[in-house]
Amino acid sequence: GLNGVRHAPPRFKRTASRSTKRSGETDVPTKKTVRRAAAAAFACASLAAVPCANAATLHVTDGSGDCSSVAQGCDLETAVGNAQAGDTVRVYAGSQSITTPVGPTTGAVTIEGAEGQSRPVLSVSGGGELRLGSGSTLRGVDVVSTAPSAITATGARLARLRVTTWRGSTVRERLRDGGEIRNSHVTASGSRSSAVLRRGGAVLGVP
């Protein structure tokens, strides 16, 4: 979790595998650091339907690693801060505490709960907020919030969420450019709470 303390994020190394297979041998992958130019990231964000060749998966657990694997899992803030267009931030079972703003995501970043496990919980409080940029996706997680704003999204896609807000907390949807909310349940409790604040033509419903 974040525990209200901001640390410099560990340097996340993007890797790609190449084969060193010789005759009669099995593949033995080696790794090299991949550096992506800004133009490649822009193209990936613009062409969301086309998979990004160097897309990475960043793993969120209760660890303090470099996000490169489950064993080297990191917190949500670190993963989102390192994610680039086309990347997936995979959140595993457990609770992630958000007490300061996380994001906004850059380009077409997907934040998702890991399949086959209990749904992860994003616990938002104090000045915390999850900020989603245009083209991003948030799906398959639970959100419990007492912060003034649990989620702020602009042109993002929200799916399969269970959100509970308290004490005036809101889900702020400034959705445009194809943003939508689908197959989600948002509950607001307490005075001044609002389940969904819609601006700019949010789409609510099922596929």
Short mmCIF file of C-alpha atoms in Angstrom, two decimals:
data_model
loop_
_atom_site.label_atom_id
_atom_site.label_comp_id
_atom_site.label_asym_id
_atom_site.label_seq_id
_atom_site.Cartn_x
_atom_site.Cartn_y
_atom_site.Cartn_z
CA GLY A 1 0.00 0.00 0.00
CA LEU A 2 0.97 3.66 -0.17
CA ASN A 3 0.54 4.42 3.57
CA GLY A 4 0.68 8.12 2.79
CA VAL A 5 4.44 8.06 2.06
CA ARG A 6 5.71 8.83 -1.40
CA HIS A 7 8.91 7.05 -2.37
CA ALA A 8 10.92 7.37 -5.53
CA PRO A 9 9.65 4.54 -7.74
CA PRO A 10 12.12 1.78 -8.56
CA ARG A 11 13.39 1.79 -12.10
CA PHE A 12 11.24 -0.56 -14.13
CA LYS A 13 13.20 -2.39 -16.82
CA ARG A 14 11.31 -3.38 -19.92
CA THR A 15 12.58 -6.61 -21.39
CA ALA A 16 12.12 -8.57 -24.56
CA SER A 17 13.17 -12.15 -25.23
CA ARG A 18 15.19 -13.47 -28.12
CA SER A 19 16.06 -17.05 -28.93
CA THR A 20 19.59 -18.47 -28.66
CA LYS A 21 18.46 -21.81 -30.01
CA ARG A 22 21.11 -23.94 -31.67
CA SER A 23 20.64 -27.09 -33.65
CA GLY A 24 19.19 -29.82 -31.44
CA GLU A 25 18.70 -27.49 -28.47
CA THR A 26 15.57 -26.06 -26.91
CA ASP A 27 14.92 -22.31 -26.77
CA VAL A 28 16.87 -20.52 -24.05
CA PRO A 29 15.52 -16.97 -23.80
CA THR A 30 17.82 -14.13 -22.86
CA LYS A 31 16.75 -10.60 -21.99
CA LYS A 32 17.72 -7.18 -23.16
CA THR A 33 16.46 -3.81 -22.05
CA VAL A 34 13.97 -2.28 -24.46
CA ARG A 35 13.88 1.48 -24.88
CA ARG A 36 10.83 2.82 -26.65
CA ALA A 37 10.86 6.16 -28.39
CA ALA A 38 8.12 8.69 -27.72
CA ALA A 39 6.84 8.23 -31.26
CA ALA A 40 6.20 4.53 -30.65
CA ALA A 41 4.24 5.28 -27.49
CA PHE A 42 2.16 7.87 -29.35
CA ALA A 43 1.39 5.42 -32.14
CA CYS A 44 0.37 2.76 -29.62
CA ALA A 45 -2.00 5.18 -27.87
CA SER A 46 -3.50 6.30 -31.17
CA LEU A 47 -4.05 2.79 -32.52
CA ALA A 48 -5.58 1.06 -29.51
CA ALA A 49 -6.87 -1.82 -31.65
CA VAL A 50 -3.31 -2.70 -32.70
CA PRO A 51 -1.29 -4.52 -29.99
CA CYS A 52 1.87 -2.68 -28.97
CA ALA A 53 4.94 -4.77 -29.75
CA ASN A 54 6.77 -3.78 -26.55
CA ALA A 55 3.77 -3.72 -24.20
CA ALA A 56 4.62 -4.80 -20.66
CA THR A 57 2.68 -6.20 -17.71
CA LEU A 58 3.37 -4.54 -14.36
CA HIS A 59 2.44 -6.63 -11.30
CA VAL A 60 0.86 -4.99 -8.24
CA THR A 61 1.09 -6.81 -4.90
CA ASP A 62 1.99 -5.71 -1.38
CA GLY A 63 5.68 -5.82 -2.29
CA SER A 64 8.27 -3.16 -3.03
CA GLY A 65 9.93 -4.65 -6.10
CA ASP A 66 10.33 -3.32 -9.65
CA CYS A 67 6.88 -4.53 -10.88
CA SER A 68 8.41 -6.94 -13.40
CA SER A 69 6.87 -10.14 -11.95
CA VAL A 70 4.64 -11.34 -9.12
CA ALA A 71 7.76 -12.07 -7.07
CA GLN A 72 8.93 -8.51 -7.76
CA GLY A 73 5.50 -6.94 -7.25
CA CYS A 74 5.15 -3.26 -6.39
CA ASP A 75 2.41 -0.92 -5.17
CA LEU A 76 -0.21 0.64 -7.43
CA GLU A 77 1.32 4.12 -7.45
CA THR A 78 4.67 2.79 -8.62
CA ALA A 79 3.10 0.65 -11.36
CA VAL A 80 0.90 3.45 -12.72
CA GLY A 81 3.85 5.85 -12.61
CA ASN A 82 5.93 3.46 -14.74
CA ALA A 83 3.19 2.34 -17.14
CA GLN A 84 3.33 3.50 -20.74
CA ALA A 85 0.81 3.35 -23.56
CA GLY A 86 -0.29 -0.24 -24.19
CA ASP A 87 0.89 -1.60 -20.84
CA THR A 88 -1.22 -3.62 -18.39
CA VAL A 89 -1.15 -3.00 -14.65
CA ARG A 90 -2.31 -6.27 -13.06
CA VAL A 91 -3.51 -5.99 -9.45
CA TYR A 92 -3.50 -9.14 -7.32
CA ALA A 93 -5.75 -10.10 -4.39
CA GLY A 94 -5.39 -7.89 -1.35
CA SER A 95 -5.85 -4.21 -0.56
CA GLN A 96 -4.07 -1.22 -2.08
CA SER A 97 -4.26 1.95 0.02
CA ILE A 98 -4.56 5.17 -2.00
CA THR A 99 -4.06 8.27 0.16
CA THR A 100 -2.54 10.58 -2.47
CA PRO A 101 -3.51 11.02 -6.15
CA VAL A 102 -2.44 8.13 -8.39
CA GLY A 103 -2.15 8.93 -12.09
CA PRO A 104 -3.30 10.12 -14.44
CA THR A 105 -2.53 7.16 -16.64
CA THR A 106 -0.67 7.95 -19.85
CA GLY A 107 -2.12 6.60 -23.09
CA ALA A 108 -4.00 3.31 -23.42
CA VAL A 109 -3.05 1.76 -20.06
CA THR A 110 -5.17 -1.08 -18.64
CA ILE A 111 -5.54 -1.54 -14.88
CA GLU A 112 -7.19 -4.87 -14.08
CA GLY A 113 -7.76 -7.36 -11.30
CA ALA A 114 -5.92 -10.66 -11.72
CA GLU A 115 -8.16 -13.46 -13.00
CA GLY A 116 -8.82 -16.54 -10.86
CA GLN A 117 -8.29 -14.73 -7.53
CA SER A 118 -10.35 -12.74 -5.07
CA ARG A 119 -11.00 -9.27 -6.43
CA PRO A 120 -8.43 -6.74 -5.25
CA VAL A 121 -9.67 -3.78 -3.22
CA LEU A 122 -8.54 -0.20 -3.85
CA SER A 123 -9.07 1.65 -0.56
CA VAL A 124 -9.21 5.40 -1.24
CA SER A 125 -9.06 7.89 1.64
CA GLY A 126 -7.77 11.32 2.63
CA GLY A 127 -6.56 13.14 -0.48
CA GLY A 128 -6.39 9.95 -2.51
CA GLU A 129 -7.88 9.57 -5.98
CA LEU A 130 -7.36 7.26 -8.97
CA ARG A 131 -7.04 9.34 -12.14
CA LEU A 132 -7.59 7.72 -15.52
CA GLY A 133 -6.56 9.39 -18.76
CA SER A 134 -8.12 9.10 -22.19
CA GLY A 135 -8.00 5.60 -23.69
CA SER A 136 -7.29 3.89 -20.36
CA THR A 137 -9.28 0.97 -18.92
CA LEU A 138 -10.11 0.04 -15.32
CA ARG A 139 -11.80 -3.33 -14.78
CA GLY A 140 -12.33 -6.20 -12.35
CA VAL A 141 -11.56 -4.41 -9.06
CA ASP A 142 -13.46 -3.27 -5.96
CA VAL A 143 -13.15 0.34 -4.83
CA VAL A 144 -14.03 1.54 -1.32
CA SER A 145 -13.70 5.30 -0.81
CA THR A 146 -14.13 7.95 1.88
CA ALA A 147 -12.10 10.48 -0.12
CA PRO A 148 -13.84 13.43 -1.80
CA SER A 149 -13.28 11.77 -5.17
CA ALA A 150 -12.66 8.03 -5.59
CA ILE A 151 -12.13 7.99 -9.36
CA THR A 152 -11.80 10.74 -11.95
CA ALA A 153 -11.92 9.53 -15.54
CA THR A 154 -11.70 11.38 -18.83
CA GLY A 155 -12.41 9.29 -21.91
CA ALA A 156 -11.67 6.05 -20.03
CA ARG A 157 -13.50 2.72 -20.01
CA LEU A 158 -14.73 1.31 -16.69
CA ALA A 159 -16.00 -2.29 -16.53
CA ARG A 160 -16.88 -4.95 -13.93
CA LEU A 161 -16.33 -2.59 -10.99
CA ARG A 162 -17.88 -2.65 -7.53
CA VAL A 163 -17.58 0.80 -5.99
CA THR A 164 -18.74 1.87 -2.53
CA THR A 165 -18.45 5.54 -1.58
CA TRP A 166 -18.99 7.15 1.83
CA ARG A 167 -19.03 10.62 3.41
CA GLY A 168 -19.54 12.64 0.26
CA SER A 169 -17.15 10.61 -1.90
CA THR A 170 -17.98 10.47 -5.62
CA VAL A 171 -17.02 8.75 -8.83
CA ARG A 172 -16.39 11.65 -11.18
CA GLU A 173 -16.91 10.74 -14.80
CA ARG A 174 -15.76 13.37 -17.22
CA LEU A 175 -16.17 10.95 -20.11
CA ARG A 176 -15.78 11.80 -23.74
CA ASP A 177 -14.02 10.39 -26.80
CA GLY A 178 -15.65 6.99 -26.36
CA GLY A 179 -15.51 6.71 -22.57
CA GLU A 180 -18.03 4.37 -20.95
CA ILE A 181 -19.10 2.48 -17.83
CA ARG A 182 -20.32 -1.11 -18.23
CA ASN A 183 -21.33 -4.03 -15.99
CA SER A 184 -20.51 -2.09 -12.83
CA HIS A 185 -22.20 -1.44 -9.50
CA VAL A 186 -21.73 1.86 -7.66
CA THR A 187 -23.23 2.43 -4.19
CA ALA A 188 -23.19 5.79 -2.40
CA SER A 189 -23.88 6.06 1.33
CA GLY A 190 -24.05 9.05 3.65
CA SER A 191 -24.83 12.70 3.09
CA ARG A 192 -23.51 14.46 -0.02
CA SER A 193 -22.47 11.17 -1.65
CA SER A 194 -23.28 10.64 -5.32
CA ALA A 195 -22.96 7.36 -7.13
CA VAL A 196 -21.96 8.72 -10.52
CA LEU A 197 -21.40 12.27 -11.67
CA ARG A 198 -21.80 12.24 -15.45
CA ARG A 199 -20.35 14.86 -17.74
CA GLY A 200 -19.78 14.86 -21.45
CA GLY A 201 -22.03 11.99 -22.47
CA ALA A 202 -21.13 9.02 -20.28
CA VAL A 203 -22.45 5.69 -21.56
CA LEU A 204 -24.12 3.54 -18.90
CA GLY A 205 -25.32 0.00 -19.59
CA VAL A 206 -24.31 -3.43 -20.76
CA PRO A 207 -22.75 -4.50 -24.08
#
